[in-house]
PDB file of C-alpha atoms in Angstrom:
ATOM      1  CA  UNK W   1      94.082 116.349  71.669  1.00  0.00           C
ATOM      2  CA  UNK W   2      93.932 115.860  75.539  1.00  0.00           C
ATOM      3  CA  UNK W   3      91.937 112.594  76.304  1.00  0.00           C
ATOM      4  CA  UNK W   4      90.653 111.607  79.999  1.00  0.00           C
ATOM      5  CA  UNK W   5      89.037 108.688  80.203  1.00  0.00           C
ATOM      6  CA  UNK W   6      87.753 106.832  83.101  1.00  0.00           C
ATOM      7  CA  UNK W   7      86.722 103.679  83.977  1.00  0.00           C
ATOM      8  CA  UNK W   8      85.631 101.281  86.637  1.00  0.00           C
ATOM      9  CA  UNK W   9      82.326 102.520  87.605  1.00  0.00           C
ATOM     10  CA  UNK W  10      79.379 100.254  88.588  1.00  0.00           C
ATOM     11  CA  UNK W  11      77.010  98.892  91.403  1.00  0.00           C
ATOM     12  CA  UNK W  12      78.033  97.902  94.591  1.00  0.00           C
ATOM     13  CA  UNK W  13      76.243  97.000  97.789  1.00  0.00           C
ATOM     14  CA  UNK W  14      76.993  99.108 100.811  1.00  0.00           C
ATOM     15  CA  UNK W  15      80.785  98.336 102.435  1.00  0.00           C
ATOM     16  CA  UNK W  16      82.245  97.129  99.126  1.00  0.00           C
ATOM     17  CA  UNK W  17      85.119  98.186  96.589  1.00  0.00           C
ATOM     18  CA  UNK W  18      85.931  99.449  93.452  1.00  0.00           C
ATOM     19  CA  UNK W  19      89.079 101.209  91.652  1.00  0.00           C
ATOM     20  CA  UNK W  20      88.168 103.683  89.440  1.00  0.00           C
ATOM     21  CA  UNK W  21      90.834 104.320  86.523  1.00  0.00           C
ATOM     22  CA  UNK W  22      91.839 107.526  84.890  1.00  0.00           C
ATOM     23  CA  UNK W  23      93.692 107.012  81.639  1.00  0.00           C
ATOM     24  CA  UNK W  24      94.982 110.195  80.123  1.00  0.00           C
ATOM     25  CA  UNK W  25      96.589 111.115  76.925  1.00  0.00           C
ATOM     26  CA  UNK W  26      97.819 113.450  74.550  1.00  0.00           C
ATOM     27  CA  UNK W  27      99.344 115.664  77.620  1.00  0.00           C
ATOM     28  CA  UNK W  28     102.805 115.142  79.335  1.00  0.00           C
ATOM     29  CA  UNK W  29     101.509 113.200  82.220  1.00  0.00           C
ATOM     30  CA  UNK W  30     104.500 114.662  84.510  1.00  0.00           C
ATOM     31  CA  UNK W  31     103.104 118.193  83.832  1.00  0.00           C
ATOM     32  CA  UNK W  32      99.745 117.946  85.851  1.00  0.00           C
ATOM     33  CA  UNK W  33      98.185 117.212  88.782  1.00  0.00           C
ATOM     34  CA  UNK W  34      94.956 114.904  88.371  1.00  0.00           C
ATOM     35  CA  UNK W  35      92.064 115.015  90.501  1.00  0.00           C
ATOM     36  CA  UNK W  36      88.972 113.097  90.976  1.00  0.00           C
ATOM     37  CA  UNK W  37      85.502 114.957  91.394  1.00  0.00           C
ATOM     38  CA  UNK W  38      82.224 113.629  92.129  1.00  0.00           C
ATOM     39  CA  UNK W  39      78.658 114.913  91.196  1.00  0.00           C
ATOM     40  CA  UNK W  40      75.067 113.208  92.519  1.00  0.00           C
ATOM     41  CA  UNK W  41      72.238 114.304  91.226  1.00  0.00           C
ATOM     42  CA  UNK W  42      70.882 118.024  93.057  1.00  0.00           C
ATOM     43  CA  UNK W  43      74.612 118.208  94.641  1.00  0.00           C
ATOM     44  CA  UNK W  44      77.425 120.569  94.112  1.00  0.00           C
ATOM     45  CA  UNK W  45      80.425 118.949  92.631  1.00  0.00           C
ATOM     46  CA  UNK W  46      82.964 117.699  95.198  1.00  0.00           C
ATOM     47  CA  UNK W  47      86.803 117.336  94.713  1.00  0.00           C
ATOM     48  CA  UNK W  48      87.442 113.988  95.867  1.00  0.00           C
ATOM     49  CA  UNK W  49      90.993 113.075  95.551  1.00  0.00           C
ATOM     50  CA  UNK W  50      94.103 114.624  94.147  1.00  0.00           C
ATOM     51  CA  UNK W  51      97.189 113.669  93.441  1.00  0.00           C
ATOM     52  CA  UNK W  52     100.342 115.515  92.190  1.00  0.00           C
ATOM     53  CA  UNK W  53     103.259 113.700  90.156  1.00  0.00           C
ATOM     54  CA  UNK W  54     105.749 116.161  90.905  1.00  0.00           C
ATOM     55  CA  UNK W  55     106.177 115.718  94.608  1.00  0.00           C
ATOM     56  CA  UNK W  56     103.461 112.989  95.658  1.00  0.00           C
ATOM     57  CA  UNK W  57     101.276 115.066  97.368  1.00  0.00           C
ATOM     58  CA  UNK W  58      97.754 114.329  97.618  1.00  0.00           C
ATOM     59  CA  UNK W  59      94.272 115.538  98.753  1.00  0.00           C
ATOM     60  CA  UNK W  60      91.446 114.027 100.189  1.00  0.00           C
ATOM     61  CA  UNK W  61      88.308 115.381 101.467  1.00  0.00           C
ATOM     62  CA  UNK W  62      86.896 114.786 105.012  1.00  0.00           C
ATOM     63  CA  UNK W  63      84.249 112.784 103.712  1.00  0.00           C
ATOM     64  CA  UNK W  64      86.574 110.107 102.217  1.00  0.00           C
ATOM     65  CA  UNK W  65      89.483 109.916 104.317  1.00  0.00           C
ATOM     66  CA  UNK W  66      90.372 106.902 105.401  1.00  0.00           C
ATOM     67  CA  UNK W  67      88.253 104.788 102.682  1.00  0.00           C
ATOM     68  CA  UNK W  68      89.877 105.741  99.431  1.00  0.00           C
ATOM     69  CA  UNK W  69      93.029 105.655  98.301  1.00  0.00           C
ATOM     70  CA  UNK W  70      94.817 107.635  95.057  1.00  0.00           C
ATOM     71  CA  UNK W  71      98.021 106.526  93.474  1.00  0.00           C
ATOM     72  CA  UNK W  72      99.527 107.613  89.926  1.00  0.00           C
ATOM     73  CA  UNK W  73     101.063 105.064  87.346  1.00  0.00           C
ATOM     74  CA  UNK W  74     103.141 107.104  85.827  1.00  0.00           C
ATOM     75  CA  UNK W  75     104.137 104.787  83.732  1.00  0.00           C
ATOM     76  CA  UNK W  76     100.741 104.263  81.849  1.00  0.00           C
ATOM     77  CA  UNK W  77      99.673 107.502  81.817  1.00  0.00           C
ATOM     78  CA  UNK W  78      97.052 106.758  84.636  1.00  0.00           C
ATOM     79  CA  UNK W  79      95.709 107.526  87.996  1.00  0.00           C
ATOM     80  CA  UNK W  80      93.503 105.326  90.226  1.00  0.00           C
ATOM     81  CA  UNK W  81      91.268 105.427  92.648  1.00  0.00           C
ATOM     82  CA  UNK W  82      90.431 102.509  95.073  1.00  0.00           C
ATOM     83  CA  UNK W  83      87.318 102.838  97.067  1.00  0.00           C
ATOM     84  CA  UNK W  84      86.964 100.770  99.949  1.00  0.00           C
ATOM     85  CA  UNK W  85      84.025 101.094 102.334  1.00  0.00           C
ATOM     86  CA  UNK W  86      81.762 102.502  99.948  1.00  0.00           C
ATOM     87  CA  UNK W  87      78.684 104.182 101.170  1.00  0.00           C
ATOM     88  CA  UNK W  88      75.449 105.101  99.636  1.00  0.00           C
ATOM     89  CA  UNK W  89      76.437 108.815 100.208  1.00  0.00           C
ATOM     90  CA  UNK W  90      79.571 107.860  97.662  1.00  0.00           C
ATOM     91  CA  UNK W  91      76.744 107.764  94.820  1.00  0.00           C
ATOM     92  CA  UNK W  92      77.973 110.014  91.990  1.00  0.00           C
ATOM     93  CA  UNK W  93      79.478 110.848  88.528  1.00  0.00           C
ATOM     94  CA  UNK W  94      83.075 110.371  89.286  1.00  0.00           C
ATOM     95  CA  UNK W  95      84.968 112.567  86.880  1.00  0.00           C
ATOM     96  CA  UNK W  96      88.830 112.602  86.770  1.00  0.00           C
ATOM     97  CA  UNK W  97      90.314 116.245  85.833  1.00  0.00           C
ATOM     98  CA  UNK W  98      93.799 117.502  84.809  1.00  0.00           C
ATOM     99  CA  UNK W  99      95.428 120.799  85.941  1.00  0.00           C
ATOM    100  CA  UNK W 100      98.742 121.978  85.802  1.00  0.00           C
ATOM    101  CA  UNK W 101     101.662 120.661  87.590  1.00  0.00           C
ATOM    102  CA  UNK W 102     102.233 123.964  89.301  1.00  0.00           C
ATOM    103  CA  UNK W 103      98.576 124.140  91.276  1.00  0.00           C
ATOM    104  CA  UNK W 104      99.481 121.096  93.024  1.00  0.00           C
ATOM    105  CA  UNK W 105      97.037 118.652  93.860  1.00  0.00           C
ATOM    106  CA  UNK W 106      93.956 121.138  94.778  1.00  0.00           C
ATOM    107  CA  UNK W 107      91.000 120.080  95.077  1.00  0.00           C
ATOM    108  CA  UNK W 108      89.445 123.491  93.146  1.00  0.00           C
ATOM    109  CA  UNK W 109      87.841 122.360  90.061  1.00  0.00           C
ATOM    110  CA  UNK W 110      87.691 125.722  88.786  1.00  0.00           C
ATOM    111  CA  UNK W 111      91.384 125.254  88.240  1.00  0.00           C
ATOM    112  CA  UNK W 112      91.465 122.509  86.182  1.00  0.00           C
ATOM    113  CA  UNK W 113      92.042 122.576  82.447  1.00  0.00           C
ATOM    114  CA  UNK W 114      90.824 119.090  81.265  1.00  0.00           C
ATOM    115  CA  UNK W 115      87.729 116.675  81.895  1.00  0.00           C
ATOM    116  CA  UNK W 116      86.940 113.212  81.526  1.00  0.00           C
ATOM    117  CA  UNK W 117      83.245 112.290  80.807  1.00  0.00           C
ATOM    118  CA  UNK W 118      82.827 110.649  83.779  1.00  0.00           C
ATOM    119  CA  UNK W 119      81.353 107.065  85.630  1.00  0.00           C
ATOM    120  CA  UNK W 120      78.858 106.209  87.521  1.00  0.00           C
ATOM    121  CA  UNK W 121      79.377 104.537  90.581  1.00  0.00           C
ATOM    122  CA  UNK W 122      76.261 103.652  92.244  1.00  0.00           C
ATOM    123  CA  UNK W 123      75.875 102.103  95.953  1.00  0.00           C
ATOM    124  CA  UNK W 124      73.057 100.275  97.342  1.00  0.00           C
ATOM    125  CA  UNK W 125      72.046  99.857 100.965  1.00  0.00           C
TER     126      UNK W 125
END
């Protein structure tokens, strides 16, 4: 059974940090590309980040450029994402999502084969 699991969510005041983990298993972690999505309340969901294992390639939209960063332990079965600068706006369900290796790191969530249940990361002003 294919298990995503995420972790690191919480509160944060406005310009502050946090890593968000994405533990997977029961899937050969060298065989898929993991993304991280985002969902606030009345919003679309929103590929975040993604990262691919194969090559190293990665995604990030517009709106986080610059202020996040995504890097794969392959070792540990895990992907992380460090937030830096956070921003109200960054308020969301943060859901990490497996697809395979061959889509690359896309930021389509319609192409991905596996959810986590997602964190909440929540950022005051």
């Amino acid at each position: 059974e294919v298990q995503l699991v995420e972790s690191g969510g919480g509160l944060v005041q406005a310009g502050g940090s946090l890593r968000l983990s994405c533990a997977a298993s029961g899937l050969t972690f060298d065989d898929y590309a993991i993304g991280w999505f985002r969902q606030a309340p009345g919003k679309e969901r929103e590929g975040v980040s993604c990262i691919s294992s194969q090559d190293g390639s990665t995604y990030y939209a517009d709106s986080v450029k610059g202020r996040f960063t995504i890097s794969s332990d392959n070792a540990k079965n895990t992907v992380y994402l460090q937030m830096n600068s956070l921003k109200p706006s960054d308020t969301a369900v943060y859901y990490c999502a497996a697809v395979d290796i061959v889509a690359g790191a896309t930021p389509d969530a319609e192409e991905y084969d596996y959810w986590g249940q997602g964190t909440q990361v929540t950022v005051s002003s």
